XYZ file of C-alpha atoms in Angstrom:
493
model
C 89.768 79.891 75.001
C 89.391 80.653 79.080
C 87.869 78.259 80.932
C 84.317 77.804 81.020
C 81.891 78.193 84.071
C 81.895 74.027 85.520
C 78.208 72.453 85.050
C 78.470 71.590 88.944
C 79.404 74.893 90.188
C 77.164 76.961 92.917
C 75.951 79.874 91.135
C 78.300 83.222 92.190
C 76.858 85.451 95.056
C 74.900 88.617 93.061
C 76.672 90.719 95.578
C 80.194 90.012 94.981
C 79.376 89.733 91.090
C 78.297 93.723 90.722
C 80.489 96.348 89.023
C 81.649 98.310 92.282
C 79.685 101.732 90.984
C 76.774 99.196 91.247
C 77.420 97.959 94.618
C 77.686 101.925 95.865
C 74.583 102.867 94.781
C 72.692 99.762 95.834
C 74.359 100.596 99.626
C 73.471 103.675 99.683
C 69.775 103.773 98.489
C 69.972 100.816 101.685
C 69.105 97.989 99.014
C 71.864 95.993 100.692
C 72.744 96.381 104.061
C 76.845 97.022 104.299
C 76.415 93.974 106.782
C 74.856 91.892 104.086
C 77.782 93.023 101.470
C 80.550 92.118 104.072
C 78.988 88.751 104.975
C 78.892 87.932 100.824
C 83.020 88.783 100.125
C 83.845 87.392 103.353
C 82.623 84.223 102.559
C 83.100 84.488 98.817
C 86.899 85.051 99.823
C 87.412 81.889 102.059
C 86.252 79.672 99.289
C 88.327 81.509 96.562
C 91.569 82.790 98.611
C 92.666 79.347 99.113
C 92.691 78.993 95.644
C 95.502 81.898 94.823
C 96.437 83.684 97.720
C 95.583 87.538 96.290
C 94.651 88.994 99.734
C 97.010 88.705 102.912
C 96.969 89.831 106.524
C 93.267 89.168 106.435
C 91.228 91.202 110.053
C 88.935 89.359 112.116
C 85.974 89.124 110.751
C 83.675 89.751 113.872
C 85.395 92.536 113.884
C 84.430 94.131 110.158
C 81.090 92.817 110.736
C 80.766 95.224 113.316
C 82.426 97.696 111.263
C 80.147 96.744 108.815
C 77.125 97.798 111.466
C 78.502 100.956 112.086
C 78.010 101.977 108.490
C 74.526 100.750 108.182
C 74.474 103.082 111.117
C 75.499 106.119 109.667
C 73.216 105.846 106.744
C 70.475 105.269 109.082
C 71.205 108.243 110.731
C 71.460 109.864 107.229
C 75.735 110.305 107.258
C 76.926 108.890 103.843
C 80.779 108.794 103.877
C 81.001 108.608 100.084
C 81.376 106.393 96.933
C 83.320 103.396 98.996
C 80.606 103.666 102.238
C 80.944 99.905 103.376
C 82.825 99.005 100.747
C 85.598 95.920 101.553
C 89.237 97.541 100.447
C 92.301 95.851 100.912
C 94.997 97.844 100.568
C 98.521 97.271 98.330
C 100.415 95.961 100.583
C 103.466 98.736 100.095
C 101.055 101.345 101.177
C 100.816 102.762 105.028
C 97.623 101.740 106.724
C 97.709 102.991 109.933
C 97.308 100.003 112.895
C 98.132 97.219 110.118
C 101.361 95.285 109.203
C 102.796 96.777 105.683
C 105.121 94.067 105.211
C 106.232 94.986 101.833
C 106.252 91.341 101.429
C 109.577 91.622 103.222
C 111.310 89.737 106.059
C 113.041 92.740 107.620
C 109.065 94.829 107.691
C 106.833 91.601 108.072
C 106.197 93.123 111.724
C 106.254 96.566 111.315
C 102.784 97.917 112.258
C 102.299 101.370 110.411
C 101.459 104.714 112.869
C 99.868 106.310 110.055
C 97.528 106.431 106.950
C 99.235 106.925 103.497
C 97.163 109.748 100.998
C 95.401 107.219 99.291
C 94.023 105.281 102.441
C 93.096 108.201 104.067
C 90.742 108.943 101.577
C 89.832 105.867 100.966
C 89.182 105.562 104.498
C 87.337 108.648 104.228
C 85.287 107.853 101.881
C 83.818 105.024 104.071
C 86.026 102.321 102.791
C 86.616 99.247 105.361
C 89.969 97.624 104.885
C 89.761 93.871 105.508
C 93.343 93.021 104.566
C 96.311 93.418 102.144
C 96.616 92.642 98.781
C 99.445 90.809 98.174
C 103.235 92.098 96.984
C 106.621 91.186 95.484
C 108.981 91.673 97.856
C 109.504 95.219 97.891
C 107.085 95.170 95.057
C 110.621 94.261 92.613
C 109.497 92.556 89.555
C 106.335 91.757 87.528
C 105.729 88.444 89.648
C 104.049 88.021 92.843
C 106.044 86.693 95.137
C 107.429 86.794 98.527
C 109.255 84.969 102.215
C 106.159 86.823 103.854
C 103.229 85.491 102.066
C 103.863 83.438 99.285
C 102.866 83.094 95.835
C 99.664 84.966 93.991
C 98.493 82.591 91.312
C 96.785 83.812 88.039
C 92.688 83.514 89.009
C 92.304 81.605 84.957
C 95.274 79.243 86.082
C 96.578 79.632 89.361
C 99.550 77.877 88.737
C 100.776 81.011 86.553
C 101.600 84.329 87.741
C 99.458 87.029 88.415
C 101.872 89.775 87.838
C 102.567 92.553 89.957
C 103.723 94.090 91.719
C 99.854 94.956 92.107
C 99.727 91.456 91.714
C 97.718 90.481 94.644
C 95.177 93.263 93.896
C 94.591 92.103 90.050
C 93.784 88.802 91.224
C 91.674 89.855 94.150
C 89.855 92.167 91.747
C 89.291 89.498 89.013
C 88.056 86.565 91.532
C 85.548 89.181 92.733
C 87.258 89.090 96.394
C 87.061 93.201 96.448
C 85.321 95.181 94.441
C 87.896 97.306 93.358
C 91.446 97.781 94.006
C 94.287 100.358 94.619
C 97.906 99.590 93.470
C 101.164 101.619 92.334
C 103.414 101.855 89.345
C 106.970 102.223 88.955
C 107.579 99.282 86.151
C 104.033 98.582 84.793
C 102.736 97.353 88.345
C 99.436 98.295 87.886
C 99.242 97.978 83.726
C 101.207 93.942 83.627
C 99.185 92.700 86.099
C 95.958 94.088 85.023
C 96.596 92.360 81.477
C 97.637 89.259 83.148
C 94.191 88.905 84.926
C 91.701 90.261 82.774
C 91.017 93.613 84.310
C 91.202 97.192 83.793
C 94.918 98.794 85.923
C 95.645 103.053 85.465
C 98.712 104.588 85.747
C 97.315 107.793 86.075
C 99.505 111.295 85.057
C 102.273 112.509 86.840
C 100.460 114.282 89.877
C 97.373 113.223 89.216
C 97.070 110.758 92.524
C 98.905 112.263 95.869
C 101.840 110.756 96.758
C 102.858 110.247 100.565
C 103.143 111.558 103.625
C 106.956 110.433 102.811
C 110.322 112.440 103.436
C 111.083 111.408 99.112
C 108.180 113.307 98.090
C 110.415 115.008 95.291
C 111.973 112.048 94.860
C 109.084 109.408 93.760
C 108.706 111.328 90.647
C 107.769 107.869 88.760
C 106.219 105.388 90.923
C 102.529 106.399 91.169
C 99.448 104.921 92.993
C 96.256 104.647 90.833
C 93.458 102.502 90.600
C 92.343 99.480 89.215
C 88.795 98.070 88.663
C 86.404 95.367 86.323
C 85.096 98.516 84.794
C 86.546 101.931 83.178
C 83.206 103.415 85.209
C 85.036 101.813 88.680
C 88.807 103.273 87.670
C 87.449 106.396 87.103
C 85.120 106.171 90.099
C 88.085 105.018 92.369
C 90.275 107.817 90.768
C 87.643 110.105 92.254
C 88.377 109.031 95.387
C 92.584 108.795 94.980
C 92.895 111.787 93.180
C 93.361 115.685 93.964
C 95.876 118.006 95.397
C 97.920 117.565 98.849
C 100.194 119.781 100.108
C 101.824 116.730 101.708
C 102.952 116.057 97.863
C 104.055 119.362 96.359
C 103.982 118.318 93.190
C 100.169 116.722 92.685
C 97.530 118.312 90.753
C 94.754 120.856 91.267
C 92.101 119.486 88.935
C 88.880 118.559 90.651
C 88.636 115.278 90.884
C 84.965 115.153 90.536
C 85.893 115.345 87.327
C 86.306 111.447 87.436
C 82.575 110.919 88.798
C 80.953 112.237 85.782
C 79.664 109.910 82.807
C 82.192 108.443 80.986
C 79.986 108.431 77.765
C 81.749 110.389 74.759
C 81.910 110.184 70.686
C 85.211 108.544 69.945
C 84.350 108.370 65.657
C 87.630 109.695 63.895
C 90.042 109.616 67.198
C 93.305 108.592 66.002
C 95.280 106.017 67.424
C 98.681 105.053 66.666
C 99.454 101.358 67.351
C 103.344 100.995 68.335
C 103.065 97.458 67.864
C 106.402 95.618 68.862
C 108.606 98.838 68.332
C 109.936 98.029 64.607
C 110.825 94.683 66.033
C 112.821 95.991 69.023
C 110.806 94.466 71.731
C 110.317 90.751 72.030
C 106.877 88.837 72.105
C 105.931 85.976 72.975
C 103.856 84.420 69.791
C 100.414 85.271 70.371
C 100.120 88.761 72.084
C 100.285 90.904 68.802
C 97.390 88.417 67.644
C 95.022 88.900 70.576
C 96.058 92.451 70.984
C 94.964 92.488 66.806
C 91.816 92.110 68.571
C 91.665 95.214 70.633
C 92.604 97.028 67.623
C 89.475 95.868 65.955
C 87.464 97.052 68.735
C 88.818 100.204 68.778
C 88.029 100.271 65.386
C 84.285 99.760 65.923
C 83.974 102.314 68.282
C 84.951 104.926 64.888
C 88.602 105.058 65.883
C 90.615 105.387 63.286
C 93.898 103.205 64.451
C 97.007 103.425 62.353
C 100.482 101.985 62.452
C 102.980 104.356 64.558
C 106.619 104.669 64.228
C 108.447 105.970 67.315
C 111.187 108.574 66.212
C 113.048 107.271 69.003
C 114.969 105.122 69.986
C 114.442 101.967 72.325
C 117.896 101.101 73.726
C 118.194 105.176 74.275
C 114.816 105.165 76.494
C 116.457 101.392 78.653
C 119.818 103.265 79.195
C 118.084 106.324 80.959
C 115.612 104.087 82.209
C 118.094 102.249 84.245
C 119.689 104.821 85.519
C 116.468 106.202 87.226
C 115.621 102.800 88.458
C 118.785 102.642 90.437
C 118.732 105.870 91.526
C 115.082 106.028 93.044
C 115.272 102.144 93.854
C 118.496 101.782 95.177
C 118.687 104.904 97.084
C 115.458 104.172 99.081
C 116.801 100.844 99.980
C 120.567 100.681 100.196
C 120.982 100.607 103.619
C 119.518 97.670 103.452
C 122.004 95.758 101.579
C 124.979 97.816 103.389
C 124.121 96.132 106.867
C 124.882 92.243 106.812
C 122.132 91.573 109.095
C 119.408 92.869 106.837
C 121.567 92.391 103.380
C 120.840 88.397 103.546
C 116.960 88.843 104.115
C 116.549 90.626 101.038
C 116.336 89.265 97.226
C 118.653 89.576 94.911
C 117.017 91.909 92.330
C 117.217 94.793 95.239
C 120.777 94.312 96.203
C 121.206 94.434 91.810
C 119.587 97.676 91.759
C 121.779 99.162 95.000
C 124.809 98.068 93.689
C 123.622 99.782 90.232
C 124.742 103.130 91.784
C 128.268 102.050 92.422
C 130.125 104.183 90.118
C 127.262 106.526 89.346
C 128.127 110.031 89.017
C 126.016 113.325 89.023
C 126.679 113.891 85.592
C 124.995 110.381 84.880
C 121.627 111.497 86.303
C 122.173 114.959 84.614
C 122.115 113.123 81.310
C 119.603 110.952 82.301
C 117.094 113.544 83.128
C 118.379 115.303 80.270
C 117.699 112.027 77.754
C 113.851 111.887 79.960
C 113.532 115.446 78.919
C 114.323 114.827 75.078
C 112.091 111.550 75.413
C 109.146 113.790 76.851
C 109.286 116.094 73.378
C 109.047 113.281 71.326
C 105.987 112.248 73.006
C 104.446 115.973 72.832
C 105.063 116.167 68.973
C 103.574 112.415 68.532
C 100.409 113.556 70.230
C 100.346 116.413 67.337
C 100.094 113.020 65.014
C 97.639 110.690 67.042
C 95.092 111.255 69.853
C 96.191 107.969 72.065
C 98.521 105.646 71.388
C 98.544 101.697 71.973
C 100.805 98.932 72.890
C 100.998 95.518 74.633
C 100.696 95.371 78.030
C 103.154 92.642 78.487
C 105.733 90.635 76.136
C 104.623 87.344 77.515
C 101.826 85.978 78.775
C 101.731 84.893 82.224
C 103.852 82.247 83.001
C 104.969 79.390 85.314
C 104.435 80.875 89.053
C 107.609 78.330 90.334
C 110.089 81.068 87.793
C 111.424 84.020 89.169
C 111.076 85.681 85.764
C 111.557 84.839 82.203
C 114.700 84.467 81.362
C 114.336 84.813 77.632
C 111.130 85.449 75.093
C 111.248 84.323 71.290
C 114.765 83.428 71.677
C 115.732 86.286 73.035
C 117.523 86.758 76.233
C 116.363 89.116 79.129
C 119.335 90.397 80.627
C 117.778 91.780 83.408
C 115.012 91.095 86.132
C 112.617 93.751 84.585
C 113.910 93.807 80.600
C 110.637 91.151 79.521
C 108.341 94.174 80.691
C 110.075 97.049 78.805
C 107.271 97.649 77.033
C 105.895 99.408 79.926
C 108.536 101.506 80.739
C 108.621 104.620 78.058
C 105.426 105.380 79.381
C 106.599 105.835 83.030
C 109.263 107.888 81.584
C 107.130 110.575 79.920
C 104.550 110.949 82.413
C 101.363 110.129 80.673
C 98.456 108.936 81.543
C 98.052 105.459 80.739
C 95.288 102.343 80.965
C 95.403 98.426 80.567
C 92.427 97.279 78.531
C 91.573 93.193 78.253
C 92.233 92.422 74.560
C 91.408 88.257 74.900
C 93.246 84.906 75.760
C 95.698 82.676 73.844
C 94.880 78.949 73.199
C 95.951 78.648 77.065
C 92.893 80.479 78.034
C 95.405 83.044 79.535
C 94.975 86.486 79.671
C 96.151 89.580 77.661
C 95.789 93.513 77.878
C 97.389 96.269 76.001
C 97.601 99.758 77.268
C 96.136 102.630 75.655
C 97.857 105.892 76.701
C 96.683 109.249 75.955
C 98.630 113.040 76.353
C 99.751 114.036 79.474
C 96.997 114.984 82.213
C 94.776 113.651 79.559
C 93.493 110.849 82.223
C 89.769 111.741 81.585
C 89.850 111.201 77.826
C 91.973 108.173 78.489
C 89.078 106.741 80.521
C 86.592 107.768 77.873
C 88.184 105.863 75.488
C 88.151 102.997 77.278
C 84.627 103.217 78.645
C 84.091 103.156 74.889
C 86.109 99.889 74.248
C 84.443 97.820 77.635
C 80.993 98.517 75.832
C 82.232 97.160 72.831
C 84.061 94.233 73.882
C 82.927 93.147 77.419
C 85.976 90.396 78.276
C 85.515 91.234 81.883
C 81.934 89.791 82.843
C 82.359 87.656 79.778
C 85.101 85.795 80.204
C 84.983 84.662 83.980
C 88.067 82.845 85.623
C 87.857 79.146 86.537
C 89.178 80.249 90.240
C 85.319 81.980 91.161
C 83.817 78.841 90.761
C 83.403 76.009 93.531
C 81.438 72.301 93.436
C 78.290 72.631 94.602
C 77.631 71.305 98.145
């Protein structure tokens, strides 16, 4: 079971401990001063940062207290930014923030100082949001573990001597330890879905389109790596989403909906949804003993919301969806980054698993990605005619559960070998593929008192019912607020 709250512990600071949507409202009807809230995660963040290392590049802090003035300011003067006014934020550390360091956890970038805002962080920014750091990255945000030459390690907040995941690694544990009050992260591989599970939160991969990508020169490229939100709370994603979300013209391909659509209550009748558990894929995917037990769990929950959850066979095949899926990988992966690996100089600063996925497009031919996008094409049917059969669909968020920190990754799970860097997360990928929207709910602990999360995906550009549902589930199972990590908690003085 997780760890329990220590009998000497100083209680947590109220302020860090509210849901964000909380937090917003008590700022701006001026119950707490956005000085008051900075002062309360600063603090709460040296005692707990130490601990696990979730937020990097960390600002002055004279200098966001006065930051922090400038808001109470503007609401004194009657100028409310929006949802995040004098929020803390602290960006993904692969996303532009202009006049900070996006390192990318990288040696070659750990100076590079970024001109501009991304989409995301201009709104954010926008929306009154002050940025007090970086969440923290696998280098080049490669692989489900949080790692880097930059930074270091993330540990897990419920043991930080396991991984946190990632590649929205950093954020998950930042969000969980209460060191920001919510958090923004991207998704090529399950980066904001594994890491979520791995820390007890709530991580969206929202629809193809849904959240702006950019200002980039690969616009039409980055087709599936998307930025989304994370929170403690379904009410927070969404909330966040409201922010993130809605067309650019900087990103051709994002969506018109409103996204005020995401600010409404979340509160809907879920009795006689159907939802078709996928389980472990007829026994294709590997799990570690445990996860289809907790995840058991979820089902339950679902089940006392009135959904009526059923066993689902894919009419597809798995090893079919990994072939295509590796040839996108290398194609959007290694093209972004092999001229990195082709120059010496730079080629020895970076990790293996990048100059792997470079060297995947030796040999690659146009007719490979031709049949590739015509395999994702096929796989995108299936998942149409499925949702004729089911309203969402459910699966584990991860095959393990978070392991040793010291590994690179695991090298094998249930006897079974992982033959690549990213193979012991494939359960995340088939849903990157088809373009759906797609959330990490907590489903428990093992014996460990590690976490767990399975994802619940819905149709595509069905994000709002996705959040419904899940809005649902957190009011019916609470593991968030409930089941606190060890890493909040300090000795009393």
């Amino acid at each position: 079971m997780p760890l329990a709250t220590p009998a000497d512990a100083t209680a947590l600071n109220p302020i860090v401990a509210m849901p964000a949507h909380a937090l917003s409202d008590a700022i701006r009807r001026r119950e707490l001063s956005c000085v008051e809230v900075m002062r309360a995660y600063l603090a709460h963040i040296d005692h707990v940062n130490p601990k696990i290392n979730a937020i990097v590049a960390r600002r002055d802090a004279d200098a966001l207290l006065r930051e922090a003035a400038e808001r109470d300011a503007q609401l004194e003067a009657g100028q409310w930014l929006g949802w995040m006014h004098g929020m803390p934020q602290a960006p993904k550390d692969l996303t532009a923030v202009r006049g900070m360091v996006t390192s990318m956890g990288s040696l070659v970038y750990k100076d590079q100082v970024t001109p501009h805002d991304s989409i995301i962080v201009e709104r954010m920014r926008a929306a009154g949001a002050i940025f007090i750091g970086r969440t923290n990255v696998p280098e080049f945000g490669l692989g489900s573990h949080t790692y880097n030459p930059v930074y270091g390690t993330t540990g897990n907040p419920y043991n930080p001597q396991r991984t946190a995941g990632g590649s929205s690694g950093g954020a998950a544990a930042a969000l969980a330890a209460r060191m920001l009050p919510v958090a923004d992260g991207s998704d090529f591989g399950g980066s904001l879905r594994n890491p979520a599970a791995f820390c007890n939160v709530y991580g969206m991969r929202p629809s193809a389109g849904r959240v702006p990508f950019g200002p980039s020169p690969e616009v039409f490229l980055k087709q599936l790596s998307y930025e989304g939100p994370m929170g403690r709370t379904p009410r927070d994603v969404a909330l966040l989403m409201s922010v993130m979300a809605g067309h650019d013209k900087r990103s051709p391909l994002s969506l018109r909906d409103d996204p005020a659509q995401f600010s409404q209550a979340l509160d809907a009748d879920m009795r006689g949804k159907r939802v078709g558990w996928l389980s472990d894929w007829k026994g294709y995917l590997p799990m570690e003993p445990g996860i289809l037990d907790v995840c058991a769990q979820g089902l339950a929950t679902l089940d006392t919301v009135g959904c009526d959850v059923i066993d689902y066979d894919v009419p597809f095949a798995g090893d079919r969806l990994w072939r295509m899926w590796l040839t996108h990988r290398h194609l959007m992966v290694g093209g972004q980054f092999r001229a990195l690996v082709q120059d010496p100089a730079t080629r020895k600063l970076v990790k293996p698993a990048l100059i792997w996925e470079v060297e995947g497009l030796d040999g690659m031919t146009g007719l490979d990605v031709y049949q590739a996008t015509q395999e994702r094409s096929a796989w995108y049917q299936t998942v149409l005619r499925m949702f004729e059969d089911v309203d969402f669909l459910a699966v584990p968020s991860a095959q393990v559960f978070p392991f040793d920190a010291a590994l690179d990754w695991p090298k094998e799970i249930a006897g079974r070998s992982m033959d690549t860097y990213h193979r012991w997360m494939e359960t995340v990928t088939p849903w990157t593929l088809a373009g759906c929207p797609v959330i990490s709910v907590p489903v428990g602990f093992n014996p460990d008192g590690l976490p767990m999360g399975m994802q619940l995906i819905g149709p595509p550009q069905a994000d709002l019912d996705v959040l419904r549902l899940a809005h649902a589930y957190d009011a019916a199972s609470d593991w968030v607020s409930a089941h606190q990590p060890a890493a909040l908690w300090r000795a009393a003085d």
